[in-house]
PDB file of C-alpha atoms in Angstrom:
ATOM      1  CA  UNK A  21      28.585  40.861  21.359  1.00 37.00           C
ATOM      2  CA  UNK A  22      27.368  37.466  22.385  1.00 35.00           C
ATOM      3  CA  UNK A  23      24.393  37.562  24.715  1.00 32.00           C
ATOM      4  CA  UNK A  24      24.133  34.564  26.996  1.00 32.00           C
ATOM      5  CA  UNK A  25      22.221  33.509  30.090  1.00 31.00           C
ATOM      6  CA  UNK A  26      23.702  31.968  33.189  1.00 33.00           C
ATOM      7  CA  UNK A  27      21.294  30.571  35.767  1.00 32.00           C
ATOM      8  CA  UNK A  28      22.618  29.511  39.140  1.00 31.00           C
ATOM      9  CA  UNK A  29      20.036  27.183  40.644  1.00 30.00           C
ATOM     10  CA  UNK A  30      19.425  23.477  41.115  1.00 28.00           C
ATOM     11  CA  UNK A  31      20.925  21.932  38.003  1.00 28.00           C
ATOM     12  CA  UNK A  32      22.633  25.252  37.262  1.00 26.00           C
ATOM     13  CA  UNK A  33      22.424  26.317  33.620  1.00 28.00           C
ATOM     14  CA  UNK A  34      25.635  28.111  32.728  1.00 30.00           C
ATOM     15  CA  UNK A  35      26.426  29.843  29.460  1.00 33.00           C
ATOM     16  CA  UNK A  36      29.417  31.869  28.351  1.00 33.00           C
ATOM     17  CA  UNK A  37      30.004  33.089  24.850  1.00 33.00           C
ATOM     18  CA  UNK A  38      27.923  30.442  23.220  1.00 36.00           C
ATOM     19  CA  UNK A  39      27.240  28.022  26.060  1.00 35.00           C
ATOM     20  CA  UNK A  40      27.659  24.356  26.394  1.00 35.00           C
ATOM     21  CA  UNK A  41      25.610  22.323  28.802  1.00 47.00           C
ATOM     22  CA  UNK A  42      25.577  18.874  30.268  1.00 57.00           C
ATOM     23  CA  UNK A  43      23.561  16.798  32.670  1.00 53.00           C
ATOM     24  CA  UNK A  44      24.100  13.259  33.840  1.00 53.00           C
ATOM     25  CA  UNK A  45      22.232  10.292  35.209  1.00 48.00           C
ATOM     26  CA  UNK A  46      24.763   8.349  37.262  1.00 41.00           C
ATOM     27  CA  UNK A  47      27.850   8.648  39.394  1.00 37.00           C
ATOM     28  CA  UNK A  48      29.245   8.287  42.875  1.00 36.00           C
ATOM     29  CA  UNK A  49      28.520   9.989  46.136  1.00 34.00           C
ATOM     30  CA  UNK A  50      30.367  13.297  45.934  1.00 34.00           C
ATOM     31  CA  UNK A  51      32.518  15.761  44.033  1.00 32.00           C
ATOM     32  CA  UNK A  52      35.601  17.819  44.819  1.00 31.00           C
ATOM     33  CA  UNK A  53      37.644  20.393  42.945  1.00 33.00           C
ATOM     34  CA  UNK A  54      41.466  20.157  43.007  1.00 32.00           C
ATOM     35  CA  UNK A  55      42.879  22.899  45.151  1.00 33.00           C
ATOM     36  CA  UNK A  56      39.538  23.756  46.726  1.00 32.00           C
ATOM     37  CA  UNK A  57      37.404  22.473  49.573  1.00 31.00           C
ATOM     38  CA  UNK A  58      35.482  19.245  49.136  1.00 31.00           C
ATOM     39  CA  UNK A  59      31.831  19.646  48.211  1.00 32.00           C
ATOM     40  CA  UNK A  60      29.569  16.891  49.525  1.00 31.00           C
ATOM     41  CA  UNK A  61      26.178  16.241  47.997  1.00 30.00           C
ATOM     42  CA  UNK A  62      23.250  14.530  49.667  1.00 32.00           C
ATOM     43  CA  UNK A  63      21.644  11.466  48.032  1.00 32.00           C
ATOM     44  CA  UNK A  64      18.771  11.921  45.567  1.00 35.00           C
ATOM     45  CA  UNK A  65      16.118  11.475  48.251  1.00 37.00           C
ATOM     46  CA  UNK A  66      17.137  14.826  49.743  1.00 36.00           C
ATOM     47  CA  UNK A  67      17.619  16.671  46.462  1.00 35.00           C
ATOM     48  CA  UNK A  68      15.939  20.046  46.135  1.00 37.00           C
ATOM     49  CA  UNK A  69      14.913  20.950  42.601  1.00 35.00           C
ATOM     50  CA  UNK A  70      14.189  24.526  41.647  1.00 37.00           C
ATOM     51  CA  UNK A  71      11.827  25.459  38.766  1.00 33.00           C
ATOM     52  CA  UNK A  72      14.782  26.262  36.503  1.00 36.00           C
ATOM     53  CA  UNK A  73      16.221  22.738  36.744  1.00 36.00           C
ATOM     54  CA  UNK A  74      18.688  22.046  33.934  1.00 34.00           C
ATOM     55  CA  UNK A  75      17.157  20.655  30.746  1.00 33.00           C
ATOM     56  CA  UNK A  76      18.846  20.386  27.377  1.00 34.00           C
ATOM     57  CA  UNK A  77      16.051  22.244  25.627  1.00 34.00           C
ATOM     58  CA  UNK A  78      16.799  25.304  27.814  1.00 34.00           C
ATOM     59  CA  UNK A  79      20.534  25.365  27.168  1.00 37.00           C
ATOM     60  CA  UNK A  80      20.620  27.345  23.924  1.00 39.00           C
ATOM     61  CA  UNK A  81      21.481  30.908  24.996  1.00 43.00           C
ATOM     62  CA  UNK A  82      19.432  33.944  24.053  1.00 45.00           C
ATOM     63  CA  UNK A  83      21.211  35.778  21.256  1.00 51.00           C
ATOM     64  CA  UNK A  84      20.586  39.135  19.654  1.00 51.00           C
ATOM     65  CA  UNK A  85      21.005  39.319  15.852  1.00 52.00           C
ATOM     66  CA  UNK A  86      23.209  42.053  14.478  1.00 52.00           C
ATOM     67  CA  UNK A  87      24.291  43.113  11.020  1.00 52.00           C
ATOM     68  CA  UNK A  88      26.218  40.670   8.810  1.00 49.00           C
ATOM     69  CA  UNK A  89      29.885  40.368   9.754  1.00 44.00           C
ATOM     70  CA  UNK A  90      32.136  43.146   8.493  1.00 57.00           C
ATOM     71  CA  UNK A  91      35.312  41.887  10.156  1.00 69.00           C
ATOM     72  CA  UNK A  92      36.788  39.106   8.004  1.00 75.00           C
ATOM     73  CA  UNK A  93      38.069  37.407  11.165  1.00 77.00           C
ATOM     74  CA  UNK A  94      34.482  36.428  12.031  1.00 90.00           C
ATOM     75  CA  UNK A  95      33.556  33.100  10.483  1.00 92.00           C
ATOM     76  CA  UNK A  96      29.796  32.864  10.016  1.00 92.00           C
ATOM     77  CA  UNK A  97      27.753  30.204  11.763  1.00 93.00           C
ATOM     78  CA  UNK A  98      27.060  28.103   8.698  1.00 93.00           C
ATOM     79  CA  UNK A  99      30.809  27.683   8.166  1.00 94.00           C
ATOM     80  CA  UNK A 100      31.470  27.077  11.884  1.00 95.00           C
ATOM     81  CA  UNK A 101      29.463  23.846  11.642  1.00 96.00           C
ATOM     82  CA  UNK A 102      32.630  22.301  10.180  1.00 96.00           C
ATOM     83  CA  UNK A 103      34.194  22.639  13.667  1.00 97.00           C
ATOM     84  CA  UNK A 104      31.433  20.697  15.430  1.00 97.00           C
ATOM     85  CA  UNK A 105      31.480  16.966  16.181  1.00 97.00           C
ATOM     86  CA  UNK A 106      29.665  14.724  13.720  1.00 95.00           C
ATOM     87  CA  UNK A 107      28.620  11.085  13.979  1.00 94.00           C
ATOM     88  CA  UNK A 108      32.018  10.194  12.503  1.00 95.00           C
ATOM     89  CA  UNK A 109      34.199  12.604  14.534  1.00 97.00           C
ATOM     90  CA  UNK A 110      32.529  12.694  17.970  1.00 97.00           C
ATOM     91  CA  UNK A 111      35.068  11.652  20.663  1.00 96.00           C
ATOM     92  CA  UNK A 112      35.136   8.058  21.874  1.00 95.00           C
ATOM     93  CA  UNK A 113      32.548   7.405  24.559  1.00 93.00           C
ATOM     94  CA  UNK A 114      30.165  10.013  23.160  1.00 94.00           C
ATOM     95  CA  UNK A 115      27.570  10.163  20.412  1.00 94.00           C
ATOM     96  CA  UNK A 116      25.254  12.762  18.893  1.00 94.00           C
ATOM     97  CA  UNK A 117      22.271  13.402  21.126  1.00 91.00           C
ATOM     98  CA  UNK A 118      18.858  12.615  19.665  1.00 85.00           C
ATOM     99  CA  UNK A 119      16.970  12.463  22.981  1.00 79.00           C
ATOM    100  CA  UNK A 120      15.198  15.786  22.389  1.00 69.00           C
ATOM    101  CA  UNK A 121      14.895  15.542  18.619  1.00 72.00           C
ATOM    102  CA  UNK A 122      17.121  15.143  15.570  1.00 75.00           C
ATOM    103  CA  UNK A 123      20.854  15.535  16.128  1.00 83.00           C
ATOM    104  CA  UNK A 124      20.912  18.691  14.009  1.00 88.00           C
ATOM    105  CA  UNK A 125      23.368  21.481  14.836  1.00 93.00           C
ATOM    106  CA  UNK A 126      22.175  25.059  15.254  1.00 92.00           C
ATOM    107  CA  UNK A 127      24.053  28.174  14.190  1.00 93.00           C
ATOM    108  CA  UNK A 128      23.776  31.917  13.676  1.00 90.00           C
ATOM    109  CA  UNK A 129      23.561  31.581   9.899  1.00 90.00           C
ATOM    110  CA  UNK A 130      24.573  34.680   7.967  1.00 88.00           C
ATOM    111  CA  UNK A 131      24.271  36.940  11.030  1.00 85.00           C
ATOM    112  CA  UNK A 132      26.564  37.880  13.889  1.00 83.00           C
ATOM    113  CA  UNK A 133      25.393  38.552  17.424  1.00 79.00           C
ATOM    114  CA  UNK A 134      25.846  41.612  19.595  1.00 75.00           C
ATOM    115  CA  UNK A 135      25.456  42.621  23.214  1.00 62.00           C
ATOM    116  CA  UNK A 136      27.035  44.552  26.063  1.00 56.00           C
ATOM    117  CA  UNK A 137      29.596  43.913  28.761  1.00 55.00           C
ATOM    118  CA  UNK A 138      28.238  42.179  31.872  1.00 66.00           C
ATOM    119  CA  UNK A 139      31.378  41.080  33.731  1.00 71.00           C
ATOM    120  CA  UNK A 140      33.199  44.378  34.170  1.00 71.00           C
ATOM    121  CA  UNK A 141      35.069  45.369  37.361  1.00 75.00           C
ATOM    122  CA  UNK A 142      32.017  47.112  38.843  1.00 76.00           C
ATOM    123  CA  UNK A 143      29.464  44.409  37.999  1.00 78.00           C
ATOM    124  CA  UNK A 144      27.926  42.697  41.049  1.00 80.00           C
ATOM    125  CA  UNK A 145      28.804  39.017  41.445  1.00 82.00           C
ATOM    126  CA  UNK A 146      25.147  38.100  41.018  1.00 72.00           C
ATOM    127  CA  UNK A 147      25.324  39.230  37.393  1.00 70.00           C
ATOM    128  CA  UNK A 148      26.286  35.623  36.688  1.00 63.00           C
ATOM    129  CA  UNK A 149      22.559  34.923  36.942  1.00 53.00           C
ATOM    130  CA  UNK A 150      21.761  36.701  33.685  1.00 46.00           C
ATOM    131  CA  UNK A 151      24.673  38.213  31.867  1.00 43.00           C
ATOM    132  CA  UNK A 152      26.238  39.239  28.626  1.00 44.00           C
ATOM    133  CA  UNK A 153      29.922  38.785  28.027  1.00 47.00           C
ATOM    134  CA  UNK A 154      32.245  41.150  26.240  1.00 51.00           C
ATOM    135  CA  UNK A 155      31.559  44.097  23.964  1.00 52.00           C
ATOM    136  CA  UNK A 156      31.842  43.041  20.356  1.00 62.00           C
ATOM    137  CA  UNK A 157      30.377  40.682  17.832  1.00 77.00           C
ATOM    138  CA  UNK A 158      30.496  36.946  17.248  1.00 85.00           C
ATOM    139  CA  UNK A 159      28.937  34.097  15.288  1.00 90.00           C
ATOM    140  CA  UNK A 160      28.333  30.591  16.609  1.00 92.00           C
ATOM    141  CA  UNK A 161      27.411  26.978  15.901  1.00 94.00           C
ATOM    142  CA  UNK A 162      26.256  24.392  18.495  1.00 94.00           C
ATOM    143  CA  UNK A 163      25.782  20.639  18.663  1.00 94.00           C
ATOM    144  CA  UNK A 164      24.380  18.390  21.407  1.00 92.00           C
ATOM    145  CA  UNK A 165      26.174  15.176  22.305  1.00 92.00           C
ATOM    146  CA  UNK A 166      25.698  12.552  25.036  1.00 90.00           C
ATOM    147  CA  UNK A 167      27.893   9.954  26.678  1.00 89.00           C
ATOM    148  CA  UNK A 168      27.594   6.239  26.001  1.00 89.00           C
ATOM    149  CA  UNK A 169      29.138   5.038  29.281  1.00 82.00           C
ATOM    150  CA  UNK A 170      25.860   4.433  31.079  1.00 76.00           C
ATOM    151  CA  UNK A 171      25.787   7.782  32.896  1.00 76.00           C
ATOM    152  CA  UNK A 172      24.042   9.462  29.956  1.00 75.00           C
ATOM    153  CA  UNK A 173      25.727  12.817  30.392  1.00 83.00           C
ATOM    154  CA  UNK A 174      24.470  15.247  27.764  1.00 82.00           C
ATOM    155  CA  UNK A 175      26.618  18.145  26.588  1.00 87.00           C
ATOM    156  CA  UNK A 176      26.094  21.178  24.404  1.00 87.00           C
ATOM    157  CA  UNK A 177      29.232  22.003  22.408  1.00 94.00           C
ATOM    158  CA  UNK A 178      29.521  25.500  20.958  1.00 93.00           C
ATOM    159  CA  UNK A 179      32.149  27.146  18.780  1.00 94.00           C
ATOM    160  CA  UNK A 180      32.111  30.955  18.609  1.00 92.00           C
ATOM    161  CA  UNK A 181      34.040  33.114  16.163  1.00 93.00           C
ATOM    162  CA  UNK A 182      34.924  36.627  17.385  1.00 90.00           C
ATOM    163  CA  UNK A 183      36.284  39.699  15.721  1.00 88.00           C
ATOM    164  CA  UNK A 184      40.040  40.150  16.065  1.00 89.00           C
ATOM    165  CA  UNK A 185      41.253  40.211  19.672  1.00 89.00           C
ATOM    166  CA  UNK A 186      37.856  39.745  21.300  1.00 89.00           C
ATOM    167  CA  UNK A 187      38.183  36.049  22.122  1.00 91.00           C
ATOM    168  CA  UNK A 188      41.307  36.705  24.204  1.00 92.00           C
ATOM    169  CA  UNK A 189      39.550  39.608  25.899  1.00 88.00           C
ATOM    170  CA  UNK A 190      36.610  37.386  26.764  1.00 86.00           C
ATOM    171  CA  UNK A 191      38.750  34.857  28.613  1.00 89.00           C
ATOM    172  CA  UNK A 192      40.625  37.642  30.416  1.00 89.00           C
ATOM    173  CA  UNK A 193      37.372  39.227  31.587  1.00 86.00           C
ATOM    174  CA  UNK A 194      36.051  35.840  32.712  1.00 86.00           C
ATOM    175  CA  UNK A 195      39.240  35.082  34.679  1.00 89.00           C
ATOM    176  CA  UNK A 196      39.137  38.488  36.374  1.00 88.00           C
ATOM    177  CA  UNK A 197      35.479  38.042  37.281  1.00 86.00           C
ATOM    178  CA  UNK A 198      36.114  34.589  38.787  1.00 87.00           C
ATOM    179  CA  UNK A 199      38.986  35.974  40.866  1.00 90.00           C
ATOM    180  CA  UNK A 200      36.848  38.864  42.123  1.00 89.00           C
ATOM    181  CA  UNK A 201      33.784  36.741  42.836  1.00 88.00           C
ATOM    182  CA  UNK A 202      34.920  33.437  44.381  1.00 92.00           C
ATOM    183  CA  UNK A 203      31.482  33.196  45.984  1.00 91.00           C
ATOM    184  CA  UNK A 204      28.180  35.032  45.853  1.00 89.00           C
ATOM    185  CA  UNK A 205      24.549  34.756  46.882  1.00 89.00           C
ATOM    186  CA  UNK A 206      21.931  33.802  44.346  1.00 85.00           C
ATOM    187  CA  UNK A 207      18.764  35.487  45.545  1.00 84.00           C
ATOM    188  CA  UNK A 208      15.493  33.561  45.627  1.00 86.00           C
ATOM    189  CA  UNK A 209      16.537  30.661  43.387  1.00 84.00           C
ATOM    190  CA  UNK A 210      16.388  27.873  45.975  1.00 88.00           C
ATOM    191  CA  UNK A 211      13.505  25.827  47.302  1.00 90.00           C
ATOM    192  CA  UNK A 212      10.730  28.083  48.557  1.00 91.00           C
ATOM    193  CA  UNK A 213      12.474  31.068  46.907  1.00 91.00           C
ATOM    194  CA  UNK A 214      15.326  30.816  49.397  1.00 93.00           C
ATOM    195  CA  UNK A 215      18.779  32.262  48.726  1.00 91.00           C
ATOM    196  CA  UNK A 216      21.580  29.944  47.569  1.00 91.00           C
ATOM    197  CA  UNK A 217      25.263  30.495  48.305  1.00 93.00           C
ATOM    198  CA  UNK A 218      27.445  29.635  45.315  1.00 91.00           C
ATOM    199  CA  UNK A 219      31.213  29.114  45.018  1.00 91.00           C
ATOM    200  CA  UNK A 220      32.976  29.791  41.715  1.00 90.00           C
ATOM    201  CA  UNK A 221      36.162  27.732  41.355  1.00 91.00           C
ATOM    202  CA  UNK A 222      38.301  28.589  38.318  1.00 91.00           C
ATOM    203  CA  UNK A 223      41.625  27.229  37.117  1.00 94.00           C
ATOM    204  CA  UNK A 224      43.664  27.382  33.884  1.00 95.00           C
ATOM    205  CA  UNK A 225      44.157  24.284  31.756  1.00 95.00           C
ATOM    206  CA  UNK A 226      47.642  23.946  30.322  1.00 94.00           C
ATOM    207  CA  UNK A 227      48.415  22.695  26.830  1.00 93.00           C
ATOM    208  CA  UNK A 228      44.917  23.250  25.477  1.00 96.00           C
ATOM    209  CA  UNK A 229      44.517  25.675  22.571  1.00 96.00           C
ATOM    210  CA  UNK A 230      46.111  29.102  22.950  1.00 97.00           C
ATOM    211  CA  UNK A 231      44.657  29.245  26.459  1.00 97.00           C
ATOM    212  CA  UNK A 232      41.907  27.481  28.356  1.00 97.00           C
ATOM    213  CA  UNK A 233      39.870  28.025  31.498  1.00 95.00           C
ATOM    214  CA  UNK A 234      37.907  25.511  33.567  1.00 94.00           C
ATOM    215  CA  UNK A 235      35.457  26.747  36.160  1.00 88.00           C
ATOM    216  CA  UNK A 236      32.800  25.211  38.339  1.00 89.00           C
ATOM    217  CA  UNK A 237      29.740  26.795  39.906  1.00 88.00           C
ATOM    218  CA  UNK A 238      29.177  24.928  43.191  1.00 90.00           C
ATOM    219  CA  UNK A 239      26.067  25.840  45.198  1.00 91.00           C
ATOM    220  CA  UNK A 240      25.829  25.016  48.892  1.00 91.00           C
ATOM    221  CA  UNK A 241      23.187  22.570  50.065  1.00 88.00           C
ATOM    222  CA  UNK A 242      21.437  19.916  48.009  1.00 85.00           C
ATOM    223  CA  UNK A 243      21.791  21.694  44.677  1.00 88.00           C
ATOM    224  CA  UNK A 244      23.570  20.639  41.525  1.00 84.00           C
ATOM    225  CA  UNK A 245      26.675  22.379  40.244  1.00 85.00           C
ATOM    226  CA  UNK A 246      27.903  23.192  36.770  1.00 84.00           C
ATOM    227  CA  UNK A 247      31.263  23.010  34.990  1.00 88.00           C
ATOM    228  CA  UNK A 248      32.373  24.943  31.924  1.00 90.00           C
ATOM    229  CA  UNK A 249      35.574  24.687  29.882  1.00 94.00           C
ATOM    230  CA  UNK A 250      36.457  27.565  27.553  1.00 94.00           C
ATOM    231  CA  UNK A 251      39.228  26.966  25.016  1.00 96.00           C
ATOM    232  CA  UNK A 252      40.540  29.835  22.909  1.00 96.00           C
ATOM    233  CA  UNK A 253      41.953  28.922  19.519  1.00 96.00           C
ATOM    234  CA  UNK A 254      42.960  32.177  17.851  1.00 94.00           C
ATOM    235  CA  UNK A 255      39.802  34.284  17.607  1.00 93.00           C
ATOM    236  CA  UNK A 256      37.513  31.319  18.197  1.00 94.00           C
ATOM    237  CA  UNK A 257      36.307  29.865  21.467  1.00 94.00           C
ATOM    238  CA  UNK A 258      35.237  26.290  22.087  1.00 95.00           C
ATOM    239  CA  UNK A 259      32.700  26.261  24.916  1.00 93.00           C
ATOM    240  CA  UNK A 260      31.821  22.984  26.612  1.00 94.00           C
ATOM    241  CA  UNK A 261      29.288  23.138  29.443  1.00 89.00           C
ATOM    242  CA  UNK A 262      28.447  20.224  31.724  1.00 86.00           C
ATOM    243  CA  UNK A 263      26.170  20.078  34.743  1.00 76.00           C
ATOM    244  CA  UNK A 264      26.657  17.688  37.648  1.00 79.00           C
ATOM    245  CA  UNK A 265      24.575  14.548  37.800  1.00 79.00           C
ATOM    246  CA  UNK A 266      22.153  13.934  40.650  1.00 77.00           C
ATOM    247  CA  UNK A 267      25.021  12.832  42.894  1.00 79.00           C
ATOM    248  CA  UNK A 268      27.085  15.940  42.173  1.00 81.00           C
ATOM    249  CA  UNK A 269      29.590  14.236  39.881  1.00 86.00           C
ATOM    250  CA  UNK A 270      30.908  15.642  36.600  1.00 89.00           C
ATOM    251  CA  UNK A 271      32.238  13.806  33.543  1.00 90.00           C
ATOM    252  CA  UNK A 272      35.880  14.391  32.587  1.00 93.00           C
ATOM    253  CA  UNK A 273      35.001  17.703  30.971  1.00 94.00           C
ATOM    254  CA  UNK A 274      38.605  18.795  30.400  1.00 95.00           C
ATOM    255  CA  UNK A 275      39.475  15.564  28.564  1.00 96.00           C
ATOM    256  CA  UNK A 276      36.377  15.895  26.396  1.00 96.00           C
ATOM    257  CA  UNK A 277      37.240  19.525  25.600  1.00 97.00           C
ATOM    258  CA  UNK A 278      40.747  18.445  24.617  1.00 97.00           C
ATOM    259  CA  UNK A 279      39.341  16.054  22.001  1.00 97.00           C
ATOM    260  CA  UNK A 280      36.739  18.530  20.737  1.00 98.00           C
ATOM    261  CA  UNK A 281      39.370  21.268  20.353  1.00 97.00           C
ATOM    262  CA  UNK A 282      41.061  19.126  17.683  1.00 96.00           C
ATOM    263  CA  UNK A 283      37.983  19.628  15.501  1.00 97.00           C
ATOM    264  CA  UNK A 284      38.055  23.454  15.589  1.00 95.00           C
ATOM    265  CA  UNK A 285      39.240  24.694  12.220  1.00 85.00           C
TER     266      UNK A 285
END
């Protein structure tokens, strides 16, 4: 099972099955989600920043090593690197991110990772704060990239390989959780340890992999949201995570995921 953290605070850090994260430095004055209410963000002068503000060096999820893979459907992390963007294959408008060190991918090596279900039908909505997703095992590889359009969005791209049938189960569990928890209260994560109300807006993405899910975590008040796109390709999952910039805007995460999905082997 893949163990991942999901923090819902200012600059929300969100991770699912291998996590991908993104933060930006530019943008307009607001953000809205198709089919949902408009979310308006205050200008930077009124921005509240909680201690767990999103930083790239905090985006790699906590993972628990398990025994070497026994299911041949699990591709080990060292081999999954072939599905990550390189300097030659990174989508147009993006480049490998060297801001926090060398642009070197990370992976689970010769191990797989395990954990326990955290999004079941009886789990409280607040479990999104610190969760594990899906019983089972998986291996992963991750690579940081950043945009070159002046906004300097920075994304963490992860490819996970699951044992047979578990990738599809993961997306199903995530969809069910989003439908059951369209909003929830994040206790004590705001300024002065105040509570933060968070909306979870999820929608399918057609024509992307075998199935794909886009969801946004949108906190009320002057807090930054987070967007994640999960793309299932057989028993593998591409995970692209992007946080809103200081104005509440997101890059075109779905379009970026569409290009990155072409690299998954």
